[in-house]
PDB file of C-alpha atoms and ligand atoms in Angstrom:
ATOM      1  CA  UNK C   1       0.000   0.000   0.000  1.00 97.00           C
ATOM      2  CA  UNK C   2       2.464   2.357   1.254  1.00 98.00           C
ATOM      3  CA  UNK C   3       6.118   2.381  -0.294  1.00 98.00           C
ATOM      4  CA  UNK C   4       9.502   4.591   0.935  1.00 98.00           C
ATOM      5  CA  UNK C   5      12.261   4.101  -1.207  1.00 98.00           C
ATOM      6  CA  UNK C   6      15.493   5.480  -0.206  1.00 98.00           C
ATOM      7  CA  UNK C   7      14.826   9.078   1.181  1.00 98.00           C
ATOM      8  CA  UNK C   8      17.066  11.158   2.087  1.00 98.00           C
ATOM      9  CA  UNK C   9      15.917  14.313   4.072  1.00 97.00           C
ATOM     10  CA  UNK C  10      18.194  16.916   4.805  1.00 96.00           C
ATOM     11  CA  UNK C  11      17.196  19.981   7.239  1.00 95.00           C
ATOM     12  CA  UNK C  12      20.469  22.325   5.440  1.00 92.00           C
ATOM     13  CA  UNK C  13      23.655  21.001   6.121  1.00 92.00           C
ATOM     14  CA  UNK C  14      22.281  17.776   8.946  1.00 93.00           C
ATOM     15  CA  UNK C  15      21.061  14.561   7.121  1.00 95.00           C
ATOM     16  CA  UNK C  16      17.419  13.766   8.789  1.00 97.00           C
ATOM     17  CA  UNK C  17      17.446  10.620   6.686  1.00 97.00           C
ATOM     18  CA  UNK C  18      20.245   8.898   5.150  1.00 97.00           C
ATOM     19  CA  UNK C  19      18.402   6.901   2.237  1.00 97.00           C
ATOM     20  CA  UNK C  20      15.304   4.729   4.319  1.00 98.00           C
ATOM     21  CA  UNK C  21      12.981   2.005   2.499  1.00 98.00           C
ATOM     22  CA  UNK C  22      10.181   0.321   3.685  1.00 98.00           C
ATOM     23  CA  UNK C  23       6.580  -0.374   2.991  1.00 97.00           C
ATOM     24  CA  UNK C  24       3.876  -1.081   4.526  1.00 98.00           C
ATOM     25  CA  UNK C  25       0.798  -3.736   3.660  1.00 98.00           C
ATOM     26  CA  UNK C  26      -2.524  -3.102   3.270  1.00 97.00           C
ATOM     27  CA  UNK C  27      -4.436  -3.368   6.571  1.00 97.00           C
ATOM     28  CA  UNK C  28      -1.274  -3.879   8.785  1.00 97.00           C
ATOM     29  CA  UNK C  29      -0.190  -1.621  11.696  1.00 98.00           C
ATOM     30  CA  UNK C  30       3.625  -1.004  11.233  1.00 98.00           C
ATOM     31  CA  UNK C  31       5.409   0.610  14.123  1.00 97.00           C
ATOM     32  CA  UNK C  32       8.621   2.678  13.573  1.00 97.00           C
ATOM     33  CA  UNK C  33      10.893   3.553  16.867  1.00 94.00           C
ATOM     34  CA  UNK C  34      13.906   5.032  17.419  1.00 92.00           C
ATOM     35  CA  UNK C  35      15.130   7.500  20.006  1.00 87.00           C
ATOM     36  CA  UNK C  36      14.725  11.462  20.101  1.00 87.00           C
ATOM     37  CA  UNK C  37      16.050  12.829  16.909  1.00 90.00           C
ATOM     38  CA  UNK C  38      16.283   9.598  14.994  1.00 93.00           C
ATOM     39  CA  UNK C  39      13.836  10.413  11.880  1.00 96.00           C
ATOM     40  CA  UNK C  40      10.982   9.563  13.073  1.00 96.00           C
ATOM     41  CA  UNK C  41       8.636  12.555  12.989  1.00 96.00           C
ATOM     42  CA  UNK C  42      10.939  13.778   9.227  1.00 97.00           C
ATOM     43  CA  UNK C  43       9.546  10.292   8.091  1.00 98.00           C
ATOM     44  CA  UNK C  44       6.327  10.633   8.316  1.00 98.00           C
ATOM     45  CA  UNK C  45       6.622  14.359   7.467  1.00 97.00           C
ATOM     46  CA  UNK C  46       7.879  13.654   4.206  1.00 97.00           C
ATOM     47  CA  UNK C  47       5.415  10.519   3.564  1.00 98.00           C
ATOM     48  CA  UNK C  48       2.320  13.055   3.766  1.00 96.00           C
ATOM     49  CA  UNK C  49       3.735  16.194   1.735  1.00 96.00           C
ATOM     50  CA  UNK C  50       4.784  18.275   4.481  1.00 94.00           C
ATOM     51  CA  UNK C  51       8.200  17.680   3.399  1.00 94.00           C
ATOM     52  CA  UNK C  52      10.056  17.852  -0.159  1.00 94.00           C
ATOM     53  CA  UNK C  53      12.780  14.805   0.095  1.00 96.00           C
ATOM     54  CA  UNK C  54      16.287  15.218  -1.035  1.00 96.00           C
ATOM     55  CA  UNK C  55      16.339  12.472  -2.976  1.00 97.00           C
ATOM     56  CA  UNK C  56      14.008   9.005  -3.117  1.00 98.00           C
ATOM     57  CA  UNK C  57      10.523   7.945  -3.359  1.00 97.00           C
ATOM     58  CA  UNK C  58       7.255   7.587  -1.914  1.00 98.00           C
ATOM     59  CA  UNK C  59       4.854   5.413  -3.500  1.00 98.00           C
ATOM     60  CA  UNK C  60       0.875   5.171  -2.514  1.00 98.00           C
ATOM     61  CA  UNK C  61      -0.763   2.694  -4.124  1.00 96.00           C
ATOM     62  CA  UNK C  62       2.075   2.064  -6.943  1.00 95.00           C
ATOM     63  CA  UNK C  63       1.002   5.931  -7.421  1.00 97.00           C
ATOM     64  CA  UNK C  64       4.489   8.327  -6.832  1.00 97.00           C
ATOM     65  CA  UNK C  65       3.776  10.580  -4.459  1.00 97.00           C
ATOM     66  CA  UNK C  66       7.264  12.299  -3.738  1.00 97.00           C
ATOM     67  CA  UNK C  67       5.955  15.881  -4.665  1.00 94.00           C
ATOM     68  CA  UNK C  68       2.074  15.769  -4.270  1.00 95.00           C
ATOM     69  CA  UNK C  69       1.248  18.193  -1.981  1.00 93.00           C
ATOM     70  CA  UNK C  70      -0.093  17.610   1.405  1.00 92.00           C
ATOM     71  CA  UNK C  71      -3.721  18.784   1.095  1.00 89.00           C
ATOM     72  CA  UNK C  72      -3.587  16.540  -2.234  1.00 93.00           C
ATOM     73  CA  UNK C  73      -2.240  13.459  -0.281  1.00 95.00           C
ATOM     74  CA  UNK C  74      -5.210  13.319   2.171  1.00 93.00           C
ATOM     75  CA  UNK C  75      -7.872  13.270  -0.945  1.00 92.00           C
ATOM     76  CA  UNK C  76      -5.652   9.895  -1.985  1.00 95.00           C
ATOM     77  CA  UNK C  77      -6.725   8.563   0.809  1.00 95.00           C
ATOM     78  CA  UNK C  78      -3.904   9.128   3.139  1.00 97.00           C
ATOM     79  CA  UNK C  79      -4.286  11.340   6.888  1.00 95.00           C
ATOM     80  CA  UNK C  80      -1.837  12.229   9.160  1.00 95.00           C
ATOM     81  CA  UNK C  81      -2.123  13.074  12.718  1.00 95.00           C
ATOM     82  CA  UNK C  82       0.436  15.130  14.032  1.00 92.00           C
ATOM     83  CA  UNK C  83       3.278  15.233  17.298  1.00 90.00           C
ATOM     84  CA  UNK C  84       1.544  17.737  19.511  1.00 85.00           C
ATOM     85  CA  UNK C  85      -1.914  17.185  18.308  1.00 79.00           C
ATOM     86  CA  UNK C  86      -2.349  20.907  16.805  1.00 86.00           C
ATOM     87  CA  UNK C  87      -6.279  20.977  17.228  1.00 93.00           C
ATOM     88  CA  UNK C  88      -7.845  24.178  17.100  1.00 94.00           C
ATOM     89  CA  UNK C  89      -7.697  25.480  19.877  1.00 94.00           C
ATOM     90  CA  UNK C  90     -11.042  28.218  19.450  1.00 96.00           C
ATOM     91  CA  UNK C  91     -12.950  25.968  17.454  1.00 96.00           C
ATOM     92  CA  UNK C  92     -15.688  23.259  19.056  1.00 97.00           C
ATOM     93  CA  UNK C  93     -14.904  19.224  19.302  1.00 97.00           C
ATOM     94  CA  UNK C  94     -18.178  19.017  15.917  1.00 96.00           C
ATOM     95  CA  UNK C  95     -15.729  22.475  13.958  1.00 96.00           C
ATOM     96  CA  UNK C  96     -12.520  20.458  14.472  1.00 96.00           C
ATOM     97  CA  UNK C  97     -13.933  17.534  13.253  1.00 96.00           C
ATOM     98  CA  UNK C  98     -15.508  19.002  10.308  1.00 94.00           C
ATOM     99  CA  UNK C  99     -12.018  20.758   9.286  1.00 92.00           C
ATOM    100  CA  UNK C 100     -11.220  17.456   8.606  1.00 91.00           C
ATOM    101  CA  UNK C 101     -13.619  16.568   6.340  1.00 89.00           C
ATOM    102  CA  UNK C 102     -12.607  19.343   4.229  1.00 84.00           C
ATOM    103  CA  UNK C 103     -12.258  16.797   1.267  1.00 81.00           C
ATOM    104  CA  UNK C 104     -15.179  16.030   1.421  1.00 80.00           C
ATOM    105  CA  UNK C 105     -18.373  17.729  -0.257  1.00 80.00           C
ATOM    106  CA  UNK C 106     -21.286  15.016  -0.203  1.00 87.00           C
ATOM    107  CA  UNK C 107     -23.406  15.362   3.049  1.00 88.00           C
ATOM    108  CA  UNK C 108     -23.979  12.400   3.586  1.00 90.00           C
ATOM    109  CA  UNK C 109     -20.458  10.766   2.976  1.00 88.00           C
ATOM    110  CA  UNK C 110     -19.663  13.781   5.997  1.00 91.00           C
ATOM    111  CA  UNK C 111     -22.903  12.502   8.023  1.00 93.00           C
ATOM    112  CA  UNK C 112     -21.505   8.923   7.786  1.00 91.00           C
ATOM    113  CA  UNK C 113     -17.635   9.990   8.823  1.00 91.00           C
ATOM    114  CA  UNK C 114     -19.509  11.724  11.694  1.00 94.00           C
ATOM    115  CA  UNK C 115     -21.336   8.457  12.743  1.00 93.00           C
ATOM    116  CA  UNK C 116     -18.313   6.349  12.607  1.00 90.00           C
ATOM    117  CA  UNK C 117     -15.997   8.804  14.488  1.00 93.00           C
ATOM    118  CA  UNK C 118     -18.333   9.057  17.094  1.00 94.00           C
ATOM    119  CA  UNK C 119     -18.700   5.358  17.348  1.00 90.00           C
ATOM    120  CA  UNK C 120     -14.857   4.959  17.641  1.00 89.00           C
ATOM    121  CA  UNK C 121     -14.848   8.032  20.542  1.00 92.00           C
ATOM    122  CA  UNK C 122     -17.923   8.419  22.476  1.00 92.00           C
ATOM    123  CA  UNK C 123     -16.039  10.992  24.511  1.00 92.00           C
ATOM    124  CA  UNK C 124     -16.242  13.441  21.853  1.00 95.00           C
ATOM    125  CA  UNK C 125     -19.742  13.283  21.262  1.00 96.00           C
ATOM    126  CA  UNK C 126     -20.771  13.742  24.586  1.00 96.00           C
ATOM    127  CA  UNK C 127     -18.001  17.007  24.045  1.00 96.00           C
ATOM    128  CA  UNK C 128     -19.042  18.394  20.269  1.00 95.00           C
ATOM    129  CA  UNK C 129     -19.879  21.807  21.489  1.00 97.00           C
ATOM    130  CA  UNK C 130     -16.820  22.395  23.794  1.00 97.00           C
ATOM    131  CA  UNK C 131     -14.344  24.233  22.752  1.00 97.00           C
ATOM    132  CA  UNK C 132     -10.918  22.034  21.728  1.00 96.00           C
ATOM    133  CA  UNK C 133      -8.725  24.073  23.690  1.00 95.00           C
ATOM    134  CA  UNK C 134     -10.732  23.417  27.345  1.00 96.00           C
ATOM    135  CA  UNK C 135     -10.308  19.543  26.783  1.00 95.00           C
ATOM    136  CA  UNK C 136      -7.653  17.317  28.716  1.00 92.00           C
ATOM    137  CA  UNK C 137      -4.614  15.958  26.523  1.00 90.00           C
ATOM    138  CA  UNK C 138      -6.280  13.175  26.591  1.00 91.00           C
ATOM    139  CA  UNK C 139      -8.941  14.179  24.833  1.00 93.00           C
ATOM    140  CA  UNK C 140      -7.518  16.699  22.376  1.00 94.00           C
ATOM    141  CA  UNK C 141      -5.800  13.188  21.105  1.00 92.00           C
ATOM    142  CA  UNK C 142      -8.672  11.567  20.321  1.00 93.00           C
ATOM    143  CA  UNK C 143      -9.950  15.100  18.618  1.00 96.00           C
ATOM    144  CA  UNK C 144      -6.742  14.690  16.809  1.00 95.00           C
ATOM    145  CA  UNK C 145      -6.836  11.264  15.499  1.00 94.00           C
ATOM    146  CA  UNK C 146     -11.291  11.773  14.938  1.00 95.00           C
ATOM    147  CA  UNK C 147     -10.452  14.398  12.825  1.00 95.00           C
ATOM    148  CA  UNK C 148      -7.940  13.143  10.413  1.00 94.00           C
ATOM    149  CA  UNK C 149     -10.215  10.108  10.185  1.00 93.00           C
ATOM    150  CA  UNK C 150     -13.104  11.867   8.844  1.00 94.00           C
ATOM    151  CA  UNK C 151     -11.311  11.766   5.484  1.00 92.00           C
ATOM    152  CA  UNK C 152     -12.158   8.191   5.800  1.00 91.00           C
ATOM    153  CA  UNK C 153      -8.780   7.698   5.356  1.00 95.00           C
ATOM    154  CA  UNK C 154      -7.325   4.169   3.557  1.00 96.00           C
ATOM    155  CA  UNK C 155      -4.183   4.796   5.595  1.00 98.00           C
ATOM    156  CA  UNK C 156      -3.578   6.677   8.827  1.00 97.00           C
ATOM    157  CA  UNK C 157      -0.314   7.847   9.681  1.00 98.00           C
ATOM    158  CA  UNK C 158       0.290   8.434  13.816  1.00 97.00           C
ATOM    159  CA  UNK C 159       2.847  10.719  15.183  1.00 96.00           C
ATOM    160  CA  UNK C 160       3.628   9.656  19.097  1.00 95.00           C
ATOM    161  CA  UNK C 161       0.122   9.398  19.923  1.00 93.00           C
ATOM    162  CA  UNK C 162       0.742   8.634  23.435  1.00 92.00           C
ATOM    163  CA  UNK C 163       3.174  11.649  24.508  1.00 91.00           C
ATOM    164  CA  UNK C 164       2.434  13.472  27.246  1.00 88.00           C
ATOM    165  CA  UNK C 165      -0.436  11.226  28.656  1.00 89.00           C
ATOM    166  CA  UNK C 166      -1.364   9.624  31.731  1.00 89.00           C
ATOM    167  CA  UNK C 167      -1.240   5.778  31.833  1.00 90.00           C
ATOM    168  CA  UNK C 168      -4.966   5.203  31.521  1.00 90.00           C
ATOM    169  CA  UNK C 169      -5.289   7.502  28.663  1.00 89.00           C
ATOM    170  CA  UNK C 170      -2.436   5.674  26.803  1.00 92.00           C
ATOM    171  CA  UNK C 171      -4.466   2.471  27.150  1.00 91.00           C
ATOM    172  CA  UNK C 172      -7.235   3.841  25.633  1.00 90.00           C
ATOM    173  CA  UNK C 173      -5.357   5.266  23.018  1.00 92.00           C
ATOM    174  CA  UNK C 174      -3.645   2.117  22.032  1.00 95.00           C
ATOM    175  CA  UNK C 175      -7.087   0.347  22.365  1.00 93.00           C
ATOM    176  CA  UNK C 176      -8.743   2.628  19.329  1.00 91.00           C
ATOM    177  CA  UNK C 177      -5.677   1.871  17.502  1.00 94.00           C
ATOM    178  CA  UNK C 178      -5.811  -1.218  17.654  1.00 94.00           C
ATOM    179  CA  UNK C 179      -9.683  -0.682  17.153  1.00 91.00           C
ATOM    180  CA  UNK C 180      -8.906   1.589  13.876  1.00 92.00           C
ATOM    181  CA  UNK C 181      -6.877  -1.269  12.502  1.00 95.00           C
ATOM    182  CA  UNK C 182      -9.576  -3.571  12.630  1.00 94.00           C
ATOM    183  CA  UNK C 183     -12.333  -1.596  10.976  1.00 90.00           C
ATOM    184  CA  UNK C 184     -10.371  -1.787   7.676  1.00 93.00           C
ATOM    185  CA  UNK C 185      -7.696   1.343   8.531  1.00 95.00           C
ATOM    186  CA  UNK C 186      -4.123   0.209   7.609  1.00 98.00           C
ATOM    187  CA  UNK C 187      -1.628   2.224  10.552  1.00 98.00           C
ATOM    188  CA  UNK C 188       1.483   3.586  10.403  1.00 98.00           C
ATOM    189  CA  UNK C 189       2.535   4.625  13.919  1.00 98.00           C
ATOM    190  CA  UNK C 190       5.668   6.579  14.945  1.00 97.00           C
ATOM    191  CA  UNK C 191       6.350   5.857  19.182  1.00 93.00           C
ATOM    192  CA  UNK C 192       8.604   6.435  21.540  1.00 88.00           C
ATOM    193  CA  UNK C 193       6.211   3.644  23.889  1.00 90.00           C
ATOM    194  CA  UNK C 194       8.170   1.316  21.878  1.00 92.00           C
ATOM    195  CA  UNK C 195       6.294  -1.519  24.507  1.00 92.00           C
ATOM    196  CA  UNK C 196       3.221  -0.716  23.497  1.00 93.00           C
ATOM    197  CA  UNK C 197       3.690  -0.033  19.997  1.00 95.00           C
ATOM    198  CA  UNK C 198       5.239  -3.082  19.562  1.00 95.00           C
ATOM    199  CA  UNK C 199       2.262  -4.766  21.442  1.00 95.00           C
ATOM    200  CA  UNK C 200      -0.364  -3.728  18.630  1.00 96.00           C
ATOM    201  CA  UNK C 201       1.839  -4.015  15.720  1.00 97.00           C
ATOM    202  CA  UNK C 202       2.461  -6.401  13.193  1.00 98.00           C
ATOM    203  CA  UNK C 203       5.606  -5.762  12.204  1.00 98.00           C
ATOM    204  CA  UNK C 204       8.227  -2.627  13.131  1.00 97.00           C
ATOM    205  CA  UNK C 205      11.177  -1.140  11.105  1.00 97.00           C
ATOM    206  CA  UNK C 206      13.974   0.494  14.269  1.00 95.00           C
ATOM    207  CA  UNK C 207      15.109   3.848  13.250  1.00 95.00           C
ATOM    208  CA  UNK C 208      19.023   5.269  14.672  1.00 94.00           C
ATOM    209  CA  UNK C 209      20.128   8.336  13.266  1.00 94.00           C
ATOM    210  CA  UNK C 210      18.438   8.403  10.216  1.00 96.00           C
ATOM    211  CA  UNK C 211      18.913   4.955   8.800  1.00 97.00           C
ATOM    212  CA  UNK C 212      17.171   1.840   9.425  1.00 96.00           C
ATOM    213  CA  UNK C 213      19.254  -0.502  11.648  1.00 94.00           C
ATOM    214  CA  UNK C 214      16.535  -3.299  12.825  1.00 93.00           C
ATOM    215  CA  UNK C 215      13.645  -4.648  11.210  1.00 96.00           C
ATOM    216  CA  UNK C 216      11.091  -7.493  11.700  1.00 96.00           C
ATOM    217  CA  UNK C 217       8.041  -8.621  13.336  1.00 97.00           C
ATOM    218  CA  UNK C 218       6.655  -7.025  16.232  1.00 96.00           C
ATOM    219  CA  UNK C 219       6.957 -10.159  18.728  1.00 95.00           C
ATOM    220  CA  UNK C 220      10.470 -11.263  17.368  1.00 95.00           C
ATOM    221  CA  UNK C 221      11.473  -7.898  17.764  1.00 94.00           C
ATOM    222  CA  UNK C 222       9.699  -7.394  21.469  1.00 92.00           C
ATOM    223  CA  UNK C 223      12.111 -10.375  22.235  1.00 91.00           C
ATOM    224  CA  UNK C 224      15.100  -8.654  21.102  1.00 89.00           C
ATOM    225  CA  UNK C 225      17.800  -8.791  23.330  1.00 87.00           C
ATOM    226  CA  UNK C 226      19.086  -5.720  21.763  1.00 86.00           C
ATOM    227  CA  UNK C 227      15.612  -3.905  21.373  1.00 87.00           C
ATOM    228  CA  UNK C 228      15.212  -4.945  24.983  1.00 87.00           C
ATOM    229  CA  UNK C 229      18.187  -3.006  26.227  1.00 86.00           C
ATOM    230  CA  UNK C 230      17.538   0.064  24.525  1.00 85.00           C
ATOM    231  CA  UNK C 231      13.955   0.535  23.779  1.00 82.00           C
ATOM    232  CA  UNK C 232      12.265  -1.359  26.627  1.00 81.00           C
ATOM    233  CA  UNK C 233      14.063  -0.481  29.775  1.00 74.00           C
ATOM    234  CA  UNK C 234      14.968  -4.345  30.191  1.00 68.00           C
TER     235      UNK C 234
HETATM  236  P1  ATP D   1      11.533  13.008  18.403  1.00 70.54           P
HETATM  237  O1  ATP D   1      11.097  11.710  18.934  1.00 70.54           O
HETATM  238  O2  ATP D   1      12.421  13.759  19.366  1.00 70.54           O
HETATM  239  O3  ATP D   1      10.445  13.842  17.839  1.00 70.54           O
HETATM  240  P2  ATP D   1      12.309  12.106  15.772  1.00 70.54           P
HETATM  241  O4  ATP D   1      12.827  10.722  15.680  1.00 70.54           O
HETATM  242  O5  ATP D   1      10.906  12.345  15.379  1.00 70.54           O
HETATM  243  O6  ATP D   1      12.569  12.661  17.214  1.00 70.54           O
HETATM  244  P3  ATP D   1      12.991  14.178  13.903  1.00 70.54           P
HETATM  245  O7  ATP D   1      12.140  15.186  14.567  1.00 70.54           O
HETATM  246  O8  ATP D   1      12.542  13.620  12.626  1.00 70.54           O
HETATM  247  O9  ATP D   1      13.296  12.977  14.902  1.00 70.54           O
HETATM  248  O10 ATP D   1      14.445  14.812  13.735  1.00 70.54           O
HETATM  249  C1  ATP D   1      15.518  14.150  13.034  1.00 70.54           C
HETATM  250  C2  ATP D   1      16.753  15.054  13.031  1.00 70.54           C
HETATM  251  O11 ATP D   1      16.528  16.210  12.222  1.00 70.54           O
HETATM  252  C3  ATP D   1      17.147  15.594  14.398  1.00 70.54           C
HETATM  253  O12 ATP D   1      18.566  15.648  14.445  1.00 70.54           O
HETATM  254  C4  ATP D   1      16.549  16.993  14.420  1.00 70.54           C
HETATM  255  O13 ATP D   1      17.298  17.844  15.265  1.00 70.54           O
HETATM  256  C5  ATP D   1      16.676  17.412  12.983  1.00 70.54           C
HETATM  257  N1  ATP D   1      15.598  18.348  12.591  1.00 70.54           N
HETATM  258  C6  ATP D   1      14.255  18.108  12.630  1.00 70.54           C
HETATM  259  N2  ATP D   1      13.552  19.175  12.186  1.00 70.54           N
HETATM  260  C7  ATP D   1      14.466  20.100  11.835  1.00 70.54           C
HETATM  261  C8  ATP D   1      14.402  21.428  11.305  1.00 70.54           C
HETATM  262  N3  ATP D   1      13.224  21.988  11.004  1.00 70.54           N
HETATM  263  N4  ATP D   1      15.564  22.088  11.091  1.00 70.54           N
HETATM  264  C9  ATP D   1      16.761  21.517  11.371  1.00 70.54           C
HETATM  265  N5  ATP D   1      16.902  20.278  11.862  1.00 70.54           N
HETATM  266  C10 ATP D   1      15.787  19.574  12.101  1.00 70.54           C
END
């Protein structure tokens, strides 16, 4: 579904990423980890159009998507919820989520995204009229992740979508994932919770310094003496 062939992502004169690949099937959850600074956040960046690569591909679909711009991207099918959530902050739960419909103009294909975000977080349809900015981190997650799925995205990219939360909230988190995945939603997650991301996932690519240096399914790698040591706090 989703292909990365060799980027390379400079930020001026540091190399982001030194010339990645990987892919990622259709309706499979694929964690990447890595520590702070290792690529993570450039990757998925530059898989959604924020970023312009150096050099290398990225393929949706067989379709190359190196230079299609972001706005573009998410009408292919593709949604990306950012590090740091970035809701608006003035705007109600119902005016965030509609911003993300914004590819959409048939009422009822919105109607229906409604019904099937609200199914997937109850929370923020008892919330629709509060405003984003009053809402616990918790919260403004799931407002994050509800409103890039009401593109009814194919694919769903996640950027650390447990930072900054309090264990109970990073269950529930996890569990929508998880919950995501299974209604149909293929997931590529980005996590510092390399546990728990390893937990849901099906298969996880380890990224040090801009280059991929570990690869392989989620349970071989959760028994990894070396992913152990430096991932897992083992
Ligand atoms: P974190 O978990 O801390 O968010 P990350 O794995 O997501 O880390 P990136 O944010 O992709 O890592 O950063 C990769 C490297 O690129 C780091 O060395 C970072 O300092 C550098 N970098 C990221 N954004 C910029 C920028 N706008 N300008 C210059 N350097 C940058």
């Amino acid at each position: 579904m989703l292909k990365v062939e060799d980027l390379v992502v400079n930020y001026g004169v540091i190399q982001a990423l030194k010339g990645i690949s990987f892919e990622v099937n259709e309706g499979e959850v694929i964690a990447l980890i890595g520590a702070n600074g290792a690529g993570k956040t450039t990757t998925l960046q530059t898989i959604s159009g924020m970023l312009t690569p150096t050099s290398g591909k990225v393929l949706l679909e067989g379709t190359d998507i190196t230079k299609v711009p972001g706005h573009k991207i998410v009408s292919m099918g593709m949604a990306h919820v950012p590090e740091g959530r970035r809701v608006f902050a003035g705007l109600t739960v119902l005016e965030n989520l509609k911003m993300g419909a914004y590819t959409r103009s048939n009422k009822s294909e919105i109607a229906d995204a409604f019904e099937r975000v609200y199914e997937s977080f109850p929370r923020l349809k008892e919330r629709q009229n509060q405003l984003a900015g009053t809402l616990s981190g918790g919260e403004q997650q799931m407002l994050a992740m509800g409103r890039a799925l009401m593109s009814q995205p194919r694919i769903v990219l996640m950027d650390e979508p447990s930072m900054g939360l309090s264990p109970i909230y990073v269950e529930e988190i996890f569990n929508i994932i998880e919950s995501i995945s299974k209604a149909g939603t293929t997931v590529l997650l980005v996590e510092q919770n390399a546990k728990k991301a390893l937990a849901i996932a099906d298969r996880a690519y380890v990224l040090e310094t801009g280059n991929i240096v570990l690869f392989g399914d989620a349970t071989t790698l959760l028994n990894d003496n070396s992913i152990k040591k430096a991932y897992l706090g083992e």
